Amino acid sequence: MSSSSKENSPKTNIKLTESSIYSNPSYKGDDSDRTESHPTSPVSETPFIISVANLSDSKSSQVNYDDVLSVDRLTDEIVREDQHRVSGNTSTAADPPAYDNLVPVAFTPQTSTSHSKDEEKDEDSRIVEHSELVLKIRKTMPLKDFTNEVRAPKDLQRFLEKPTVVLDVAHTKLYLIVEELLTKLKNDLEVDEKITSQAAKAFFTFQDERNDSFVSVDQLRETIQGVVYRPDPDEMEFEQSWLTALCSLPSIKQSHIAIARLSHPVNFGTHAEEVKFVVAVIAPQKEKFTKTAVELGRTFSSLLTDSELRSDLIDASDETEFKDVFVKYLTKFKTINDKRSCVESGVESGDLPEVEFESYTWKQCGRGVYDDLKRRIPYYVSDFVDGVVGKNTISKLLSTILFLYFACLLPDIAFGSLYQKVTGGKLNVFTCILSQTLGGLAFAFFGGQPLLIMLTTAPLALYVKVIKTISNQFGLNFGAMYTMVGLWNAIFLLLEAFFNLSQLMKYSTRSTEEIFGFFIALAFSLDAIKATVHNFEVNFHFPPTNFTNVTELIECQSTEHCYRPENSLLFLVLMLGTLWFGMVLLNFDKSPLLSAKKREILADYALPISVVVFSFIGSYAFRHVNSESFKYDPDSGFSFEVPDISSLPATAHLGAMGLGLCLSFLFFVDQNVSAAFVNAPQNKLKKGSAYHWDLVVVALINAFLSIFNLPWVHAALPHSPLHVRGLADMEQHVTSKGTVIDEVVKVRETRLSGIISHALIGLTLLFVNVLQYIPISVLQGLFLFLGLSSFNGNQFFDRLLLIFTEECSYPPTHYVRKVPKKKMHLFTLIQLLQLAVVCVFGFSSLYYMKMIFPVIILLLLPIRNVIVPYFIEAKYLKVLDS
């Protein structure tokens, strides 16, 4: 668990890698002195590549440039050595070349190729076959810190005065892209044609006639790329979506930067397989260190490591919007510096978020709630603004609102039908929708983390059944008992919040959260399976051979004689069709069909489209088949009346306190695990968490709902993580292992999606009877959709499949590569055993087992932190459960 935007950022270390590639013909003078008519004879007739390793300490956060052999120094030493050799001077030079520092990487012999007779006709016009040496120099550099380094914002500000940008370049060859950038510089900034001509040659390693056939990043003489170091020592990946090319010229006095955005990602070879941006930097050769081509390239390369900035640059429709993206970032860095200056000068700034999560003692009562409020209140206005500002924000907001409307309303209908059976109509569909509206709106306005979605869940429905069973068994008033259990639950939640017990969730690891998420997915899927079995039991009774009353069979006048197979078959078609169509649309963004924008829209609206389509099929296309719909009595109504709790005896109040304590454990785990999923580092949220305050808000909401006998709500899985995904911009990356992963670029942290969707749910109360056109089978398909879609990204589920997978087909994941197979499967089986215990208590028909179900959920924390380490070493647990 984290409590700050800093901890919510991915724990990766990004560095820049500069690569220099120089071609020299065995060597005589500078490249510019080499001519085709005067080829030089190499010492060896075989070309080879020499790579200079990074000589700086890899553990050091700063680059020791003195330890790195510079290109200029090495070139000078080669020239001096060549001059000594030509003059016959074999004495030791005062400053001998540092060839001992060179590390040979590859020696690739190349055999001579025979020439055709046509090529031999004109010996003067053909290129004489010869060999060259290609010198590669790679060194790492830290990212530029725009909040501390003075030069970085100055470089960006100077570029913005006269930005040179070319958008949607269709070329797929580097020399053509560079030529277009140089042409843009010549036309817009009136750069001398001699300078652009020199730069066109200086950017590239090889001769002009080789450029057309050499379509790799090695074509460029000097480049900068980003490298991402994951917490796992073996996880290092190049950032392949951008490339910075450098060149230094002696004939210019002013530097120039030009940026090209390619129309499609282009593969420029190893570590540059999906380049979308090419930055060209031209700088004077004799310049102050902070103004060299390398330092300028480092400035813009550091900017492009930000995935959110790259996403905004891709969305820019013209050069003005492209420039505005950089202006916005420059303004942001200036604001951060201003705030830092205020703090350093002793001025308090409430806009600065907490950067570390603190551990609280029991004496610091309410400190966690206070810190949550201090962290989140400064962002309250932006929680509304961020829902309408930005590229594609309105589209994302609308699709998320529709998703939440259906994803919350349809379970309310299903659970409302279940509540009606369990409580004899005391709780029903109407009260479920009303509770969803009131609870969802209250949390959307006052909750600390607005991306959490309130919902009544299957475990809560099971617990209500326990209260009803106990009330019937002891002759108690169910309404009064329900109110007292809810009030005691709220009291215990407030105590847990003010005594900072949410910090215990730091012991909740990924495996614990995945077990609970797996259980919720099973609960959704099991509800759908039970409903299907029940439908077949009702409609699929084969008649005896001597039975002749066909009317009784068709009209199902008795449960023993009911034969309507078309009802059950239609139930299956609608349920599985809703699931299939929803999953197809959800993954449509990976399809090559249609345009990228249309695919994204279909994926965003997957659930609403699927529900509407199959509701139409079930209600209209098959209107002659008697499809089952949920039961709703419009005359049942609802009134805000407080039950008579004085009718309960003292023992009932004690029992209600015990039930409330167990129920608070369920709320505590459900609420905090859902919050942990939402605040996961991979979601890149920036406004921080509010675990303690959210628990206070949930307690107050459910105290109000309990007084009026409305169903309880708390943060739900998988709705909350899916809400985050709906508001996120995603980016696909090819990993070093060859797999394609989806990565969150940014999330629109807004309250509007929760507020508007729950307001629409509230308006639905005016026409609940219209919802009866949605068949029960479509609701069950929705449950299957929510259950199965939540398995995506669940490592427990992935490792469970590996038990039945052939070893040669294992994916190259970090735990497969670093953990012995037996240990990996043992950890999976331990998780499976814990899940089985949770399911036994959660799905048991015995009410006293369901009563202690929340305690079993809470016990998962000590099991993981105390018992599991006895079976699996800590170094393997760190990999499996990170």
mmCIF file of N, CA and C in Angstrom, residues 713-766:
data_model
loop_
_atom_site.group_PDB
_atom_site.id
_atom_site.type_symbol
_atom_site.label_atom_id
_atom_site.label_comp_id
_atom_site.label_asym_id
_atom_site.label_seq_id
_atom_site.Cartn_x
_atom_site.Cartn_y
_atom_site.Cartn_z
ATOM 1 N N VAL A 713 -23.164 -1.127 1.085
ATOM 2 C CA VAL A 713 -22.257 -1.017 -0.066
ATOM 3 C C VAL A 713 -20.835 -0.789 0.434
ATOM 4 N N HIS A 714 -19.895 -1.217 -0.351
ATOM 5 C CA HIS A 714 -18.475 -0.893 -0.127
ATOM 6 C C HIS A 714 -17.754 -0.993 -1.458
ATOM 7 N N ALA A 715 -16.480 -0.641 -1.494
ATOM 8 C CA ALA A 715 -15.694 -0.697 -2.733
ATOM 9 C C ALA A 715 -15.670 -2.123 -3.252
ATOM 10 N N ALA A 716 -15.833 -2.264 -4.560
ATOM 11 C CA ALA A 716 -16.047 -3.588 -5.132
ATOM 12 C C ALA A 716 -14.993 -3.934 -6.170
ATOM 13 N N LEU A 717 -14.730 -5.227 -6.259
ATOM 14 C CA LEU A 717 -13.929 -5.809 -7.334
ATOM 15 C C LEU A 717 -14.873 -6.588 -8.253
ATOM 16 N N PRO A 718 -14.645 -6.592 -9.569
ATOM 17 C CA PRO A 718 -13.560 -5.919 -10.306
ATOM 18 C C PRO A 718 -13.944 -4.543 -10.810
ATOM 19 N N HIS A 719 -15.054 -3.997 -10.328
ATOM 20 C CA HIS A 719 -15.548 -2.721 -10.864
ATOM 21 C C HIS A 719 -14.541 -1.592 -10.679
ATOM 22 N N SER A 720 -13.906 -1.513 -9.509
ATOM 23 C CA SER A 720 -12.986 -0.399 -9.249
ATOM 24 C C SER A 720 -11.774 -0.409 -10.170
ATOM 25 N N PRO A 721 -11.052 -1.550 -10.315
ATOM 26 C CA PRO A 721 -9.935 -1.553 -11.276
ATOM 27 C C PRO A 721 -10.382 -1.319 -12.713
ATOM 28 N N LEU A 722 -11.561 -1.843 -13.087
ATOM 29 C CA LEU A 722 -12.064 -1.627 -14.440
ATOM 30 C C LEU A 722 -12.421 -0.162 -14.660
ATOM 31 N N HIS A 723 -12.852 0.524 -13.604
ATOM 32 C CA HIS A 723 -13.108 1.962 -13.682
ATOM 33 C C HIS A 723 -11.813 2.712 -14.009
ATOM 34 N N VAL A 724 -10.732 2.330 -13.347
ATOM 35 C CA VAL A 724 -9.432 2.951 -13.616
ATOM 36 C C VAL A 724 -9.022 2.711 -15.065
ATOM 37 N N ARG A 725 -9.171 1.478 -15.505
ATOM 38 C CA ARG A 725 -8.779 1.143 -16.882
ATOM 39 C C ARG A 725 -9.614 1.916 -17.904
ATOM 40 N N GLY A 726 -10.903 2.129 -17.591
ATOM 41 C CA GLY A 726 -11.767 2.862 -18.505
ATOM 42 C C GLY A 726 -11.338 4.307 -18.693
ATOM 43 N N LEU A 727 -10.753 4.910 -17.650
ATOM 44 C CA LEU A 727 -10.325 6.311 -17.713
ATOM 45 C C LEU A 727 -8.863 6.465 -18.112
ATOM 46 N N ALA A 728 -8.215 5.347 -18.444
ATOM 47 C CA ALA A 728 -6.774 5.377 -18.715
ATOM 48 C C ALA A 728 -6.493 5.400 -20.212
ATOM 49 N N ASP A 729 -5.380 6.020 -20.564
ATOM 50 C CA ASP A 729 -4.801 5.894 -21.895
ATOM 51 C C ASP A 729 -3.772 4.775 -21.823
ATOM 52 N N MET A 730 -3.892 3.815 -22.741
ATOM 53 C CA MET A 730 -3.001 2.662 -22.729
ATOM 54 C C MET A 730 -2.018 2.746 -23.889
ATOM 55 N N GLU A 731 -0.869 2.125 -23.694
ATOM 56 C CA GLU A 731 0.169 2.088 -24.726
ATOM 57 C C GLU A 731 0.724 0.675 -24.772
ATOM 58 N N GLN A 732 0.885 0.135 -25.964
ATOM 59 C CA GLN A 732 1.417 -1.213 -26.129
ATOM 60 C C GLN A 732 2.913 -1.147 -26.376
ATOM 61 N N HIS A 733 3.638 -2.075 -25.725
ATOM 62 C CA HIS A 733 5.091 -2.139 -25.880
ATOM 63 C C HIS A 733 5.508 -3.568 -26.168
ATOM 64 N N VAL A 734 6.566 -3.700 -26.973
ATOM 65 C CA VAL A 734 7.178 -4.995 -27.217
ATOM 66 C C VAL A 734 8.338 -5.133 -26.237
ATOM 67 N N THR A 735 8.290 -6.130 -25.360
ATOM 68 C CA THR A 735 9.341 -6.311 -24.360
ATOM 69 C C THR A 735 10.565 -6.956 -24.990
ATOM 70 N N SER A 736 11.631 -7.007 -24.219
ATOM 71 C CA SER A 736 12.859 -7.644 -24.703
ATOM 72 C C SER A 736 12.675 -9.136 -24.912
ATOM 73 N N LYS A 737 11.626 -9.701 -24.324
ATOM 74 C CA LYS A 737 11.347 -11.135 -24.502
ATOM 75 C C LYS A 737 10.458 -11.398 -25.707
ATOM 76 N N GLY A 738 10.050 -10.329 -26.405
ATOM 77 C CA GLY A 738 9.227 -10.491 -27.586
ATOM 78 C C GLY A 738 7.739 -10.483 -27.332
ATOM 79 N N THR A 739 7.322 -10.287 -26.081
ATOM 80 C CA THR A 739 5.899 -10.264 -25.759
ATOM 81 C C THR A 739 5.374 -8.828 -25.823
ATOM 82 N N VAL A 740 4.081 -8.695 -26.112
ATOM 83 C CA VAL A 740 3.434 -7.392 -26.191
ATOM 84 C C VAL A 740 2.660 -7.148 -24.894
ATOM 85 N N ILE A 741 2.907 -6.030 -24.238
ATOM 86 C CA ILE A 741 2.239 -5.717 -22.980
ATOM 87 C C ILE A 741 1.515 -4.387 -23.113
ATOM 88 N N ASP A 742 0.416 -4.252 -22.369
ATOM 89 C CA ASP A 742 -0.316 -2.988 -22.283
ATOM 90 C C ASP A 742 0.171 -2.228 -21.065
ATOM 91 N N GLU A 743 0.517 -0.982 -21.258
ATOM 92 C CA GLU A 743 1.022 -0.155 -20.159
ATOM 93 C C GLU A 743 0.176 1.103 -20.046
ATOM 94 N N VAL A 744 -0.162 1.450 -18.818
ATOM 95 C CA VAL A 744 -0.938 2.665 -18.577
ATOM 96 C C VAL A 744 -0.044 3.885 -18.796
ATOM 97 N N VAL A 745 -0.527 4.813 -19.618
ATOM 98 C CA VAL A 745 0.204 6.060 -19.835
ATOM 99 C C VAL A 745 -0.218 7.096 -18.793
ATOM 100 N N LYS A 746 -1.527 7.302 -18.667
ATOM 101 C CA LYS A 746 -2.047 8.216 -17.660
ATOM 102 C C LYS A 746 -3.493 7.857 -17.374
ATOM 103 N N VAL A 747 -3.977 8.251 -16.215
ATOM 104 C CA VAL A 747 -5.359 8.011 -15.810
ATOM 105 C C VAL A 747 -5.986 9.357 -15.471
ATOM 106 N N ARG A 748 -7.188 9.564 -15.964
ATOM 107 C CA ARG A 748 -7.917 10.795 -15.639
ATOM 108 C C ARG A 748 -8.590 10.601 -14.282
ATOM 109 N N GLU A 749 -7.978 11.147 -13.250
ATOM 110 C CA GLU A 749 -8.479 10.957 -11.883
ATOM 111 C C GLU A 749 -9.595 11.974 -11.623
ATOM 112 N N THR A 750 -10.826 11.566 -11.881
ATOM 113 C CA THR A 750 -11.957 12.479 -11.807
ATOM 114 C C THR A 750 -13.100 11.878 -10.996
ATOM 115 N N ARG A 751 -13.915 12.753 -10.440
ATOM 116 C CA ARG A 751 -15.112 12.337 -9.711
ATOM 117 C C ARG A 751 -16.347 12.319 -10.619
ATOM 118 N N LEU A 752 -16.238 12.914 -11.785
ATOM 119 C CA LEU A 752 -17.412 13.084 -12.635
ATOM 120 C C LEU A 752 -17.991 11.751 -13.098
ATOM 121 N N SER A 753 -17.149 10.787 -13.406
ATOM 122 C CA SER A 753 -17.655 9.502 -13.900
ATOM 123 C C SER A 753 -18.520 8.827 -12.844
ATOM 124 N N GLY A 754 -18.080 8.847 -11.585
ATOM 125 C CA GLY A 754 -18.876 8.253 -10.516
ATOM 126 C C GLY A 754 -20.148 9.029 -10.235
ATOM 127 N N ILE A 755 -20.063 10.349 -10.247
ATOM 128 C CA ILE A 755 -21.233 11.181 -9.946
ATOM 129 C C ILE A 755 -22.307 11.022 -11.023
ATOM 130 N N ILE A 756 -21.922 11.164 -12.289
ATOM 131 C CA ILE A 756 -22.908 11.126 -13.378
ATOM 132 C C ILE A 756 -23.515 9.739 -13.529
ATOM 133 N N SER A 757 -22.679 8.697 -13.433
ATOM 134 C CA SER A 757 -23.211 7.335 -13.600
ATOM 135 C C SER A 757 -24.211 7.000 -12.491
ATOM 136 N N HIS A 758 -23.941 7.410 -11.255
ATOM 137 C CA HIS A 758 -24.868 7.106 -10.164
ATOM 138 C C HIS A 758 -26.112 7.998 -10.211
ATOM 139 N N ALA A 759 -25.972 9.201 -10.765
ATOM 140 C CA ALA A 759 -27.163 10.025 -10.975
ATOM 141 C C ALA A 759 -28.085 9.372 -12.000
ATOM 142 N N LEU A 760 -27.501 8.787 -13.047
ATOM 143 C CA LEU A 760 -28.308 8.072 -14.043
ATOM 144 C C LEU A 760 -28.965 6.832 -13.435
ATOM 145 N N ILE A 761 -28.233 6.154 -12.552
ATOM 146 C CA ILE A 761 -28.821 4.991 -11.873
ATOM 147 C C ILE A 761 -30.006 5.436 -11.022
ATOM 148 N N GLY A 762 -29.879 6.596 -10.378
ATOM 149 C CA GLY A 762 -30.993 7.115 -9.586
ATOM 150 C C GLY A 762 -32.201 7.439 -10.443
ATOM 151 N N LEU A 763 -31.956 7.999 -11.649
ATOM 152 C CA LEU A 763 -33.071 8.297 -12.551
ATOM 153 C C LEU A 763 -33.782 7.021 -13.012
ATOM 154 N N THR A 764 -33.055 5.913 -12.987
ATOM 155 C CA THR A 764 -33.655 4.643 -13.400
ATOM 156 C C THR A 764 -34.805 4.241 -12.479
ATOM 157 N N LEU A 765 -34.817 4.741 -11.245
ATOM 158 C CA LEU A 765 -35.906 4.420 -10.316
ATOM 159 C C LEU A 765 -37.264 4.879 -10.850
ATOM 160 N N LEU A 766 -37.249 5.835 -11.777
ATOM 161 C CA LEU A 766 -38.503 6.331 -12.330
ATOM 162 C C LEU A 766 -39.117 5.360 -13.333
#
